[in-house]
Short mmCIF file of C-alpha atoms in Angstrom, two decimals:
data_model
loop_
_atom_site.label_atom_id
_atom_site.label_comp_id
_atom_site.label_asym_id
_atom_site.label_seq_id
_atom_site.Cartn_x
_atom_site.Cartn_y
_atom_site.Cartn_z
CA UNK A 1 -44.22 75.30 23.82
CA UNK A 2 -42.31 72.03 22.30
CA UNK A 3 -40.99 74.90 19.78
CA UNK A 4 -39.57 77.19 22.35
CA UNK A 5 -37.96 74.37 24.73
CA UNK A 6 -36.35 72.86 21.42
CA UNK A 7 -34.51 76.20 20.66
CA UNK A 8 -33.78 77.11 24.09
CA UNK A 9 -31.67 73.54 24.15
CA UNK A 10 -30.64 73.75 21.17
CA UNK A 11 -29.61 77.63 21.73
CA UNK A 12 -27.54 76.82 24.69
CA UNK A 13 -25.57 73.69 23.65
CA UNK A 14 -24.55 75.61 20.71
CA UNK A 15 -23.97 79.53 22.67
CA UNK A 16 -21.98 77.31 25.46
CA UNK A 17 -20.05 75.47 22.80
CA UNK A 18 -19.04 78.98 21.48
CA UNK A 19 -17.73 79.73 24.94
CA UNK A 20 -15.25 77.33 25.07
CA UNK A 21 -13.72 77.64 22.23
CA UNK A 22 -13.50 81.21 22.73
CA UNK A 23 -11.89 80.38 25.60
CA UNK A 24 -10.05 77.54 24.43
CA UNK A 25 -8.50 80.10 21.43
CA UNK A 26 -6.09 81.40 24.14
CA UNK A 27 -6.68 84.95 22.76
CA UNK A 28 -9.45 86.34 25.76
CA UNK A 29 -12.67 85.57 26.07
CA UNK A 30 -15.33 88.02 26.83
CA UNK A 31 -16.11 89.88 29.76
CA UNK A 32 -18.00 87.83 32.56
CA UNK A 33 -16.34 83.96 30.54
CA UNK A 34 -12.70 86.23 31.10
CA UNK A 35 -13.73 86.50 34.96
CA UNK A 36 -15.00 82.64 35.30
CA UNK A 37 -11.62 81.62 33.86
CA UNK A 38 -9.97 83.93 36.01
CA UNK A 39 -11.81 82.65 39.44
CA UNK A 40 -11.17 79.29 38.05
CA UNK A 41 -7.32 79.40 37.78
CA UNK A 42 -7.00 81.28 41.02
CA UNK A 43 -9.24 78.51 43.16
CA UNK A 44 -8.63 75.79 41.23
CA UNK A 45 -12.44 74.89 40.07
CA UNK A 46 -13.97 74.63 37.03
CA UNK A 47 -14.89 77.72 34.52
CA UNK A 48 -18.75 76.11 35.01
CA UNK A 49 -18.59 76.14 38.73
CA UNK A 50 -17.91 80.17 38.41
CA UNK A 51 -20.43 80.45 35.31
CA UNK A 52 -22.96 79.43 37.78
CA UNK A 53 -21.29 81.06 40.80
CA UNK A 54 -21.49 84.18 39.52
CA UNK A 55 -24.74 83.74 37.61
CA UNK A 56 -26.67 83.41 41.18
CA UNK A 57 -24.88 86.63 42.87
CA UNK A 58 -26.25 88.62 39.72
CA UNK A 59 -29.20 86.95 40.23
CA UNK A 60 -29.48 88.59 43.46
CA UNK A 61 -27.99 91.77 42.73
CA UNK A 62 -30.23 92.29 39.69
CA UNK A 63 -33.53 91.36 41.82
CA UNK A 64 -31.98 94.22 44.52
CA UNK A 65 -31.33 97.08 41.71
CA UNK A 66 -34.83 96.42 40.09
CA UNK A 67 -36.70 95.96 43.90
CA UNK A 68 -37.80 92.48 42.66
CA UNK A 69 -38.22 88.97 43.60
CA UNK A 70 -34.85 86.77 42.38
CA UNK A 71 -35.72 85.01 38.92
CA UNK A 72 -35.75 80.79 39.67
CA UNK A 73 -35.35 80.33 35.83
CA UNK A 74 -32.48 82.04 35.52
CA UNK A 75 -31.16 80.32 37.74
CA UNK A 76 -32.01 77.06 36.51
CA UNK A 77 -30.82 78.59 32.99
CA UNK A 78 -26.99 79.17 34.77
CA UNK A 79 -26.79 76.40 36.15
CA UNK A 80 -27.15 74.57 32.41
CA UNK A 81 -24.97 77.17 31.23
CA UNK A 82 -22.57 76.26 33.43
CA UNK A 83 -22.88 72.36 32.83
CA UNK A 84 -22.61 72.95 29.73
CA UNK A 85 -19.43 74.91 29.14
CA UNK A 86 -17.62 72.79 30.96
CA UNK A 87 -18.93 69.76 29.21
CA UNK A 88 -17.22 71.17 26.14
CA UNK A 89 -13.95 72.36 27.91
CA UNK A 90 -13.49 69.37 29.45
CA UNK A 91 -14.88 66.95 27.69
CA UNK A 92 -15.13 67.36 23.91
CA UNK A 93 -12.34 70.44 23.48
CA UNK A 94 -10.20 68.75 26.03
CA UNK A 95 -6.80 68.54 24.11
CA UNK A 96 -7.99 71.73 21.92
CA UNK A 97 -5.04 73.80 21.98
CA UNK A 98 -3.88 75.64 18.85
CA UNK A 99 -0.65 76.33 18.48
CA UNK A 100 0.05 78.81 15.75
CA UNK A 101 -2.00 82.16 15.98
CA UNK A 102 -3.50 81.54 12.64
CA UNK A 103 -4.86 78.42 14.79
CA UNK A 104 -5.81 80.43 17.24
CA UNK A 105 -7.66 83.29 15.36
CA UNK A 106 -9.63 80.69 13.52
CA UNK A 107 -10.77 78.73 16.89
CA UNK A 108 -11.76 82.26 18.36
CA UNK A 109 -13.67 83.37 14.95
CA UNK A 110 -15.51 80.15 14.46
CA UNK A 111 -16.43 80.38 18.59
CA UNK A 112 -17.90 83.84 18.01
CA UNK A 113 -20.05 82.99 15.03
CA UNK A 114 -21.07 79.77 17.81
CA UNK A 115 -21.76 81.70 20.31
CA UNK A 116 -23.97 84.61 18.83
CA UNK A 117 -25.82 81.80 16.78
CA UNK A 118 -26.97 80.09 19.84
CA UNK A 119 -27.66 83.36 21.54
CA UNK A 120 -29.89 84.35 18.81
CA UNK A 121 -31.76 80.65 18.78
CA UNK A 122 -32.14 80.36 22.21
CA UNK A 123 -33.46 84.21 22.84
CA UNK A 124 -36.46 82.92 20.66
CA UNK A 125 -37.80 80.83 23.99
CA UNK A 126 -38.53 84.04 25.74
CA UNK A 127 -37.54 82.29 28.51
CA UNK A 128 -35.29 84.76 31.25
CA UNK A 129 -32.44 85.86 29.79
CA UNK A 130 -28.84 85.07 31.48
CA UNK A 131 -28.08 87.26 34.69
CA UNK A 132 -25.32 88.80 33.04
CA UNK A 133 -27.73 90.43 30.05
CA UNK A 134 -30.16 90.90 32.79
CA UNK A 135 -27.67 93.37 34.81
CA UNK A 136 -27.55 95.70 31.84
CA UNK A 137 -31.45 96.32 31.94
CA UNK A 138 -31.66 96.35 36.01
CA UNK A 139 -29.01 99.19 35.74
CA UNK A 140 -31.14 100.99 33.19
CA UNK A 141 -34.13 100.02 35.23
CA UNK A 142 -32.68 101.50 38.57
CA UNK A 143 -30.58 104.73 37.52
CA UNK A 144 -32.62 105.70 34.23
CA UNK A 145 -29.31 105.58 31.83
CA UNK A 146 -29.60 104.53 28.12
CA UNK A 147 -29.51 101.01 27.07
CA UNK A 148 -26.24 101.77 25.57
CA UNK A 149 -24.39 102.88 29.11
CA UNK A 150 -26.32 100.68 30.81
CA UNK A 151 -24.46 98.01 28.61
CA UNK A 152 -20.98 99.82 29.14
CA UNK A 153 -21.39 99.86 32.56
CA UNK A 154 -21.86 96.40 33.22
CA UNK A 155 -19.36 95.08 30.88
CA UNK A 156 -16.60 97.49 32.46
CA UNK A 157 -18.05 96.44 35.58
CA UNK A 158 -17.18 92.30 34.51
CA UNK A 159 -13.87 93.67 33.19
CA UNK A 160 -12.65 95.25 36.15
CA UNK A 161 -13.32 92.28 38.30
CA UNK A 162 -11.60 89.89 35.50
CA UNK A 163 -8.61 92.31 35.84
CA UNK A 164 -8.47 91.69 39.91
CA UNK A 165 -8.81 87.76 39.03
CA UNK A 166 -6.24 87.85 35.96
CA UNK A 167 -8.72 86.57 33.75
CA UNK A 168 -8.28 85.22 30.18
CA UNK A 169 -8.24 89.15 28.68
CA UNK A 170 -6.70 89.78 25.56
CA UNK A 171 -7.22 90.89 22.05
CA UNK A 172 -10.14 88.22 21.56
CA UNK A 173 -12.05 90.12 24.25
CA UNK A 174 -11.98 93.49 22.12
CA UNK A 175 -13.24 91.36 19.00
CA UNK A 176 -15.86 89.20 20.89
CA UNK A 177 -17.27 92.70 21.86
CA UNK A 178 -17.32 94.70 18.82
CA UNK A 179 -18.42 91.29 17.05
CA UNK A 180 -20.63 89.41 18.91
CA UNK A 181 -24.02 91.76 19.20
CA UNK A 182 -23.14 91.69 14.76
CA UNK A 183 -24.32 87.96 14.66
CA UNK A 184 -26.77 88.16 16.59
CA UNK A 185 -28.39 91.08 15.11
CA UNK A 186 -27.74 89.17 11.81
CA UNK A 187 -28.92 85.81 12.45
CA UNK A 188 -32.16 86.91 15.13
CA UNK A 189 -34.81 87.79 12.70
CA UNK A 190 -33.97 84.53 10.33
CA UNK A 191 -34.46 81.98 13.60
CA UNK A 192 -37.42 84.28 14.76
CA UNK A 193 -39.31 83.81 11.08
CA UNK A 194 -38.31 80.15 10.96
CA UNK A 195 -39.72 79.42 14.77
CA UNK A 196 -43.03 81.18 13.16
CA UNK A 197 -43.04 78.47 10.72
CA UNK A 198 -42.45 75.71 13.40
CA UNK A 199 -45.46 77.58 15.52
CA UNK A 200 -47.66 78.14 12.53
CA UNK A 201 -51.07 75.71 12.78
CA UNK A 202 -51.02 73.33 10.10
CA UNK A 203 -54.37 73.76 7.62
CA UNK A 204 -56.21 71.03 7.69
CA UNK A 205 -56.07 68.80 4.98
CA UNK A 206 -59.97 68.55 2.61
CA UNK A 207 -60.91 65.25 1.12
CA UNK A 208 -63.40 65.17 -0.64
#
């Protein structure tokens, strides 16, 4: 259990800290961080605030399409998320601003390879994943469509509604989306053998 809780911390601090600088590249974010930004300019609170904001309406929305209970983890999982992001954006990236586009591209690059790192760590918990994943399955769950569709659907639902809010969409959002599920597909099975390690019992050691 020690195992799981270490990578689930270690997971997020390191996925959130690929948010930001996403974000902080200037070029768009993805889908649901484009609409937090968005909400956050137009009402003047912080990216977190809407992280977690719009992390509990899912929450609720999910538990209605898949005639469930709402999830208290993932709940408690937002609200870290949304600590965390803008503990980086705030905090450590606070007077991150790259001025050249070569600048720029490299920020958004080295926050995708962040962000689908920690993804991939902190799926190993098998603790309940964010409300914005979880959306994809209660659609597929509900109306019977394909994981794939599912998945379109509720990232052209999250792009729509960053649209209304003029959220941070741009050329990074294209390349966080036909990137992101790459890295994490790439770097999954290496944390999943190396927590197997880390869960492994230890042989006892014969003295004779």
């Amino acid at each position: 259990m020690k195992e799981r809780f270490l990578f689930f911390t270690a997971g997020l601090l390191i996925l959130t800290m690929g948010v930001a600088l996403i974000i902080k590249s200037n070029l768009g974010a993805s889908a649901w961080d484009a609409l937090a930004v968005g909400e956050s300019q137009m009402f003047n609170l912080t990216v977190g605030t809407f992280v977690f904001i719009n992390g509990i309406v899912l929450i609720f929305l999910n538990a209605f399409l898949m005639k469930k209970k709402p999830e208290v983890l993932a709940a408690i999982s937002i609200l870290i998320i949304g600590a965390l992001i803008d503990f980086w954006l705030l905090i450590i990236f606070k007077d991150l601003s790259p001025a050249t586009l070569a600048g720029q591209s490299f920020v958004l690059l080295f926050g995708i390879m962040a962000m689908g790192v920690g993804v991939a760590i902190y799926l190993q918990a098998k603790f309940p994943a964010s409300p914005m994943d979880t959306l994809m399955v209660a659609i597929h769950t509900r109306f019977g469509l394909n994981l794939r569709n599912s998945r379109i659907i509720s990232e052209s639902f999250a792009l729509l509604l960053a649209f209304l809010f003029r959220g941070a969409i741009g050329v990074g959002t294209i390349v966080v989306t036909l990137t992101l599920g790459l890295v994490v597909q790439f770097f999954y099975p290496r944390f999943e053998k190396m927590l197997e390690k880390m869960q492994a019992p230890k042989k006892p050691i014969i003295t004779e």
